[in-house]
Amino acid sequence: MSSRRIYSVLVIVAVVVITLALVLRIGRPSPGVAPSDNEQYEGLAVEILPDSVTELSLEFGRVHHPSLVSKSVRIYNRTSETLALLSCDATCRCVWADLPNGAIEPNGYVDVRVWFDSKGEYGYIGNFARIHTSMKSSNIALWIDAEVE
């Protein structure tokens, strides 16, 4: 076998290995979420970190008009302080979140349901919502996408 042919085979094997590694990585927990905390939870997860805005993309995909759809998000408190989710502000009245009452202990979590109402919406919809916490410097930014048909 010539060295050129060996090189070609090695390049093909490398491309296949890299492609498989990328494909197998899809569906794993978001970076920063400890897999041990997230293993039994199959929804979206995000962490509140000290002095940061954490971003999460919620893709609702194709939504029929009119429909009310939601996604569950597990929010982990990775700060050293007990905190609460205070409010959710959105760029559209078609998006809101059901925030739980009470505190989230350090390394604890709560499940939040984020809603999208397609009534009055058509085509591609992109919205933004922010969940404010009792730690003013740590919030969650939600980017919401849907295709209303």
CSV table of C-alpha atoms in Angstrom, one decimal, residues 29-114:
chain,number,residue,atom,x,y,z
A,29,PRO,CA,-26.3,17.8,29.7
A,30,SER,CA,-25.3,21.4,29.1
A,31,PRO,CA,-21.7,22.4,30.0
A,32,GLY,CA,-21.5,23.3,33.6
A,33,VAL,CA,-24.4,21.0,34.7
A,34,ALA,CA,-22.9,18.1,36.7
A,35,PRO,CA,-24.0,14.9,34.9
A,36,SER,CA,-24.7,13.2,38.2
A,37,ASP,CA,-27.3,15.8,39.0
A,38,ASN,CA,-28.8,15.6,35.6
A,39,GLU,CA,-28.8,11.9,34.9
A,40,GLN,CA,-32.4,11.2,35.9
A,41,TYR,CA,-33.8,14.4,34.6
A,42,GLU,CA,-34.6,14.3,30.9
A,43,GLY,CA,-35.6,18.0,30.3
A,44,LEU,CA,-33.6,21.1,29.8
A,45,ALA,CA,-31.3,22.2,32.7
A,46,VAL,CA,-29.5,25.4,33.5
A,47,GLU,CA,-27.3,26.6,36.4
A,48,ILE,CA,-27.5,29.9,38.2
A,49,LEU,CA,-23.9,30.9,38.8
A,50,PRO,CA,-22.5,33.7,41.0
A,51,ASP,CA,-22.3,37.1,39.2
A,52,SER,CA,-23.4,35.9,35.8
A,53,VAL,CA,-26.2,35.8,33.3
A,54,THR,CA,-26.9,32.2,32.2
A,55,GLU,CA,-28.4,31.8,28.8
A,56,LEU,CA,-30.7,29.0,27.6
A,57,SER,CA,-32.3,28.4,24.2
A,58,LEU,CA,-35.8,27.0,24.2
A,59,GLU,CA,-36.8,25.7,20.8
A,60,PHE,CA,-40.5,24.8,20.6
A,61,GLY,CA,-40.2,23.8,16.9
A,62,ARG,CA,-43.4,23.8,14.8
A,63,VAL,CA,-46.4,24.9,16.8
A,64,HIS,CA,-49.9,24.9,15.4
A,65,HIS,CA,-52.1,28.0,15.6
A,66,PRO,CA,-53.6,28.4,18.2
A,67,SER,CA,-51.8,26.2,20.7
A,68,LEU,CA,-50.5,26.5,24.2
A,69,VAL,CA,-47.2,24.6,24.6
A,70,SER,CA,-44.6,24.5,27.4
A,71,LYS,CA,-41.2,23.1,28.3
A,72,SER,CA,-39.8,22.2,31.7
A,73,VAL,CA,-36.5,23.7,32.8
A,74,ARG,CA,-34.6,22.4,35.8
A,75,ILE,CA,-32.8,25.4,37.4
A,76,TYR,CA,-29.8,24.5,39.7
A,77,ASN,CA,-28.5,27.0,42.3
A,78,ARG,CA,-24.7,26.7,42.0
A,79,THR,CA,-24.1,29.8,44.2
A,80,SER,CA,-23.1,29.7,47.9
A,81,GLU,CA,-26.3,31.6,48.8
A,82,THR,CA,-29.9,30.6,49.2
A,83,LEU,CA,-31.9,32.4,46.5
A,84,ALA,CA,-35.3,32.8,45.0
A,85,LEU,CA,-36.7,33.2,41.5
A,86,LEU,CA,-38.5,36.6,41.7
A,87,SER,CA,-40.0,37.3,38.3
A,88,CYS,CA,-39.9,36.7,34.6
A,89,ASP,CA,-40.0,39.5,32.1
A,90,ALA,CA,-40.5,38.7,28.4
A,91,THR,CA,-40.5,40.7,25.1
A,92,CYS,CA,-44.0,39.3,24.3
A,93,ARG,CA,-47.2,38.5,26.2
A,94,CYS,CA,-47.1,35.1,24.5
A,95,VAL,CA,-44.2,33.9,26.7
A,96,TRP,CA,-44.3,33.4,30.5
A,97,ALA,CA,-42.9,31.2,33.2
A,98,ASP,CA,-44.5,29.5,36.2
A,99,LEU,CA,-42.0,30.4,39.0
A,100,PRO,CA,-42.2,28.4,42.2
A,101,ASN,CA,-42.5,30.1,45.6
A,102,GLY,CA,-39.8,29.6,48.1
A,103,ALA,CA,-36.1,29.4,48.2
A,104,ILE,CA,-33.5,27.3,46.3
A,105,GLU,CA,-30.8,26.2,48.7
A,106,PRO,CA,-27.1,26.1,47.4
A,107,ASN,CA,-26.7,23.1,45.1
A,108,GLY,CA,-30.5,22.6,45.1
A,109,TYR,CA,-32.8,22.9,42.2
A,110,VAL,CA,-36.4,23.8,41.2
A,111,ASP,CA,-38.4,22.9,38.1
A,112,VAL,CA,-39.9,25.8,36.1
A,113,ARG,CA,-42.4,25.5,33.3
A,114,VAL,CA,-42.0,28.0,30.5
